[in-house]
């Protein structure tokens, strides 16, 4: 009798926690199956004294019926729940699909592609260089020795191994010249890195394009003509340029170039701070020492070089007043382009 109660309690605990039809089927086999608990109790019948057999058999049969009933009821309850759950998940093929998000070219890359297209039309070769440079190509060969104050103009991130993320695409000048024979025209797009405090107009990494030409008889007039051709293509055909003397150790003479503000066409607006001009790039004739460092005879060849921030140009082009928006990852911003 004690075994019967024990089995009853055991089943009671299991049935209340059975919440799906798979578990219920397992319980049915465990209790009512051919080798189940109930049959195992029945097997004890012949071992009992004959006067107890009758009542024992009755009790076991009553338990068997109770178990069967409880299983059936629980089964009904659970399958009802399962069906209503399934009907909640039913597939309605008439509901419109979810449109996948399609990306597009980043605005800086769009501006960059347009700039590079202008270079290609002028017969330039496009070359890319390493983002991590050494002191030699980034400074030394560009006439910026270790003690030179011009190094201070480019706040550099130094790596612990003595290399550096390049501070300008000019690092590619000598690297490229060493592998080519003049005459050549090369454009180098790429990221550059400066230790800048970031604000609306400064970022610690931004995009530049370098252009340089080396050949016989290359003059400052060629530089001007090239800059006009490229900037008019990118900023509009009315663009005028203003050259102002400046200083970079790797060019001589050196000119900082401003272009007519593409927004007000030189009339003055908030983008150009009412001046009508936008400072756009640094340029000049390649210093003879730099040519020499690249193994090119400066008596025979001359060349010019210039570099501008394509991120800055993209800001001008799209009237963007905060450089951080480009890398902020805000879709509301990016989806406008
Ligand atoms: Zn303006």
XYZ file of C-alpha atoms and ligand atoms in Angstrom:
338
model
C 0.000 0.000 0.000
C 2.877 2.281 0.808
C 4.349 1.649 -2.670
C 1.013 2.635 -4.224
C 0.920 5.959 -2.315
C 4.510 6.652 -3.245
C 3.802 6.106 -6.924
C 0.688 8.255 -6.675
C 2.647 11.166 -5.135
C 5.469 10.757 -7.609
C 3.071 10.903 -10.563
C 1.201 13.863 -9.033
C 4.399 15.910 -8.887
C 5.345 15.047 -12.480
C 1.969 15.657 -14.120
C 1.571 19.201 -12.801
C 4.885 20.283 -14.265
C 4.299 18.640 -17.683
C 3.568 21.492 -20.061
C 4.015 19.991 -23.526
C 2.811 16.906 -25.328
C 6.283 15.424 -25.615
C 6.724 15.340 -21.834
C 3.223 13.893 -21.428
C 4.027 11.078 -23.839
C 7.160 10.317 -21.844
C 5.094 10.179 -18.633
C 2.533 7.858 -20.263
C 5.289 5.414 -21.208
C 6.967 5.696 -17.809
C 3.793 4.956 -15.802
C 1.452 3.031 -18.082
C 3.864 1.395 -20.527
C 4.428 -2.355 -20.678
C 7.461 -2.039 -18.410
C 6.003 0.993 -16.632
C 5.688 1.712 -12.935
C 2.076 0.515 -12.653
C 2.814 -2.861 -14.220
C 5.825 -3.221 -11.989
C 3.536 -2.788 -8.955
C 1.220 -5.418 -10.374
C 4.160 -7.824 -10.566
C 4.316 -7.729 -6.764
C 0.805 -9.243 -6.529
C 1.822 -12.948 -6.456
C 4.284 -12.262 -3.615
C 1.558 -10.959 -1.304
C -0.460 -13.032 1.168
C -3.634 -14.221 -0.596
C -5.991 -12.179 1.654
C -4.306 -8.917 0.663
C -4.175 -9.613 -3.085
C -7.775 -8.571 -3.767
C -7.604 -5.101 -2.226
C -4.073 -4.483 -3.587
C -5.196 -5.315 -7.134
C -8.165 -2.963 -6.768
C -6.001 -0.107 -5.515
C -3.474 -0.506 -8.319
C -6.231 -0.590 -10.943
C -7.813 2.516 -9.443
C -4.426 4.270 -9.587
C -3.964 3.158 -13.206
C -7.339 4.676 -14.185
C -6.579 7.889 -12.275
C -3.220 8.223 -14.019
C -4.796 7.631 -17.414
C -7.496 10.215 -16.753
C -5.009 12.816 -15.492
C -2.776 12.256 -18.539
C -5.732 12.609 -20.941
C -6.909 15.806 -19.318
C -3.484 17.356 -19.230
C -2.989 16.302 -22.858
C -6.172 18.125 -23.868
C -5.111 21.257 -22.045
C -1.562 21.285 -23.423
C -2.518 20.550 -27.037
C -5.097 23.367 -26.921
C -2.355 25.751 -25.817
C 0.013 24.458 -28.473
C -2.545 24.899 -31.241
C -3.391 28.461 -30.235
C 0.332 29.223 -30.083
C 0.780 27.815 -33.606
C -2.122 29.815 -34.978
C -0.552 32.986 -33.534
C 2.574 32.204 -35.545
C 0.770 31.422 -38.760
C 2.315 32.708 -41.956
C 0.369 35.314 -43.884
C 1.879 35.328 -47.367
C -0.055 38.463 -48.297
C 1.881 40.659 -45.828
C 4.481 42.737 -47.735
C 8.082 41.594 -47.191
C 10.670 43.487 -45.129
C 12.811 45.542 -47.453
C 16.517 44.909 -46.835
C 18.593 47.972 -45.988
C 20.784 48.808 -48.964
C 23.890 50.791 -48.241
C 25.585 53.223 -50.586
C 28.982 54.794 -51.122
C 30.102 56.978 -48.197
C 30.045 60.736 -48.995
C 33.813 61.074 -48.501
C 34.387 58.185 -50.908
C 31.938 59.751 -53.373
C 33.883 63.023 -53.311
C 37.105 61.038 -53.530
C 35.929 59.083 -56.581
C 35.051 62.329 -58.306
C 38.460 63.826 -57.517
C 40.302 60.716 -58.706
C 38.224 60.731 -61.895
C 39.540 64.249 -62.573
C 43.106 62.954 -62.058
C 42.587 59.998 -64.353
C 41.265 62.275 -67.112
C 44.555 64.185 -66.886
C 46.514 60.961 -67.317
C 47.535 60.401 -63.694
C 48.285 56.968 -62.305
C 46.541 56.197 -59.000
C 48.780 54.624 -56.357
C 48.092 53.638 -52.791
C 50.635 53.350 -50.010
C 50.933 51.942 -46.490
C 48.991 53.610 -43.671
C 51.837 52.824 -41.286
C 55.022 54.534 -42.403
C 58.545 54.929 -41.165
C 60.309 58.134 -40.223
C 62.400 57.902 -43.397
C 59.562 58.272 -45.922
C 57.226 60.354 -43.788
C 59.853 62.965 -42.799
C 63.541 62.472 -43.597
C 63.425 62.205 -47.388
C 60.928 65.076 -47.525
C 63.600 67.391 -46.200
C 62.221 67.289 -42.652
C 65.130 66.040 -40.507
C 64.637 65.099 -36.852
C 65.329 68.536 -35.374
C 63.286 70.425 -37.959
C 60.478 72.603 -36.528
C 58.199 71.559 -39.402
C 57.725 68.283 -37.553
C 55.767 70.185 -34.914
C 53.167 71.135 -37.530
C 52.168 67.520 -37.814
C 51.358 66.174 -34.385
C 52.351 62.582 -34.855
C 51.103 59.408 -33.240
C 54.291 57.439 -32.649
C 54.044 53.685 -32.359
C 56.163 51.858 -29.795
C 58.169 50.204 -32.587
C 59.278 53.592 -33.968
C 56.871 53.552 -36.919
C 53.970 55.970 -37.296
C 50.543 56.166 -38.899
C 51.431 58.497 -41.797
C 50.739 62.161 -41.136
C 50.368 63.007 -44.824
C 50.085 61.259 -48.164
C 53.322 63.043 -49.129
C 54.993 60.050 -47.482
C 54.283 58.317 -50.786
C 56.252 60.823 -52.896
C 59.725 59.360 -52.587
C 58.412 55.833 -52.092
C 56.814 56.099 -55.549
C 59.558 58.107 -57.255
C 62.097 55.427 -56.346
C 60.165 52.893 -58.383
C 59.410 55.038 -61.450
C 61.339 56.692 -64.215
C 60.369 60.291 -65.121
C 58.197 61.548 -66.675
C 55.319 60.452 -64.456
C 52.079 61.777 -63.001
C 50.811 60.133 -59.835
C 47.853 60.637 -57.489
C 47.782 59.028 -54.047
C 44.527 58.910 -52.095
C 44.453 57.688 -48.508
C 43.893 58.152 -44.812
C 46.280 60.231 -42.739
C 46.536 60.521 -38.971
C 47.275 63.420 -36.655
C 47.175 63.773 -32.923
C 44.468 66.435 -33.016
C 41.902 67.450 -30.458
C 38.737 66.648 -32.399
C 36.221 69.390 -33.019
C 33.915 70.507 -35.833
C 36.800 71.111 -38.247
C 39.527 68.777 -36.918
C 39.635 65.003 -36.910
C 42.478 62.729 -35.849
C 42.103 60.743 -39.063
C 41.022 62.189 -42.377
C 41.372 61.617 -46.071
C 43.914 63.284 -48.353
C 44.831 63.170 -52.011
C 48.364 63.809 -53.075
C 49.270 64.674 -56.651
C 52.784 64.949 -58.054
C 54.375 65.220 -61.439
C 58.046 64.855 -62.402
C 59.498 65.402 -65.844
C 61.728 67.652 -67.920
C 60.770 71.323 -67.903
C 57.868 71.017 -65.466
C 57.031 74.508 -64.222
C 54.874 76.402 -61.760
C 52.578 77.247 -64.691
C 51.931 73.511 -65.132
C 51.012 73.305 -61.439
C 48.538 76.168 -61.777
C 46.980 74.706 -64.902
C 46.589 71.320 -63.236
C 44.990 72.734 -60.099
C 42.547 74.785 -62.169
C 41.563 71.739 -64.194
C 40.996 69.522 -61.156
C 39.294 72.002 -58.848
C 36.996 73.374 -61.558
C 35.893 69.839 -62.252
C 35.188 69.141 -58.591
C 33.975 72.535 -57.338
C 32.431 74.022 -60.472
C 33.584 75.756 -63.658
C 33.561 79.292 -62.167
C 36.222 78.376 -59.577
C 39.077 80.886 -59.340
C 42.280 80.207 -57.430
C 44.399 82.429 -55.216
C 48.040 81.541 -54.557
C 49.700 82.699 -51.361
C 53.326 82.149 -50.404
C 53.686 79.491 -47.738
C 56.223 77.046 -46.399
C 56.638 73.301 -46.486
C 60.224 71.980 -46.466
C 59.634 69.602 -49.375
C 58.528 72.193 -51.911
C 60.186 75.393 -53.093
C 58.557 77.759 -53.946
C 55.535 76.824 -51.887
C 51.985 78.122 -52.258
C 48.865 77.742 -50.228
C 45.890 77.768 -52.537
C 42.430 79.163 -51.901
C 39.505 78.580 -54.229
C 36.327 80.534 -54.810
C 33.738 79.380 -52.282
C 31.544 76.933 -54.222
C 28.437 77.918 -52.238
C 28.314 81.676 -52.751
C 30.497 81.739 -55.895
C 32.761 84.264 -54.160
C 29.994 86.553 -52.877
C 30.584 85.678 -49.209
C 28.551 83.308 -47.040
C 28.745 81.517 -43.687
C 30.710 78.595 -45.164
C 33.566 80.891 -46.286
C 33.120 83.242 -43.314
C 32.017 85.994 -45.741
C 35.430 86.078 -47.443
C 34.347 84.427 -50.690
C 37.459 82.208 -50.514
C 38.153 78.773 -49.089
C 41.669 77.626 -48.245
C 41.975 74.327 -49.974
C 45.469 72.921 -50.393
C 49.210 73.211 -50.139
C 51.368 72.998 -53.249
C 54.707 73.856 -54.760
C 57.652 72.809 -56.862
C 59.289 69.656 -55.509
C 62.456 70.589 -53.608
C 65.623 69.490 -55.479
C 66.768 67.646 -52.334
C 63.615 65.518 -52.393
C 64.241 64.582 -56.046
C 67.826 63.762 -55.137
C 66.644 61.578 -52.221
C 64.539 59.630 -54.723
C 67.527 59.142 -57.035
C 66.274 61.644 -59.627
C 68.696 64.197 -61.069
C 67.304 67.662 -60.118
C 69.441 69.316 -62.812
C 67.615 67.380 -65.490
C 64.151 66.992 -63.984
C 61.739 69.162 -62.072
C 58.288 68.564 -60.693
C 55.410 69.880 -58.664
C 53.349 68.397 -55.856
C 50.169 69.295 -54.041
C 47.937 67.741 -51.423
C 44.438 68.509 -50.283
C 42.062 67.067 -47.764
C 39.367 65.207 -49.629
C 37.348 65.088 -46.403
C 37.490 68.888 -46.368
C 36.479 69.036 -50.001
C 33.525 66.732 -49.273
C 32.495 69.100 -46.455
C 32.584 72.018 -48.878
C 30.787 70.167 -51.591
C 27.946 68.958 -49.374
C 27.854 72.007 -47.020
C 28.692 69.940 -43.956
C 29.735 71.972 -40.943
C 31.024 69.217 -38.657
C 33.741 66.794 -39.781
C 32.776 64.313 -37.036
C 29.506 63.552 -38.845
C 31.442 61.581 -41.477
C 32.639 58.975 -39.002
C 29.767 59.202 -36.493
C 27.849 56.343 -38.135
C 24.520 58.193 -37.833
C 22.256 56.802 -40.561
C 20.092 59.948 -40.557
C 23.180 61.798 -41.767
C 24.526 59.166 -44.171
C 21.196 58.469 -45.870
C 21.093 62.000 -47.259
C 23.808 61.223 -49.798
Zn 30.913 81.335 -49.458
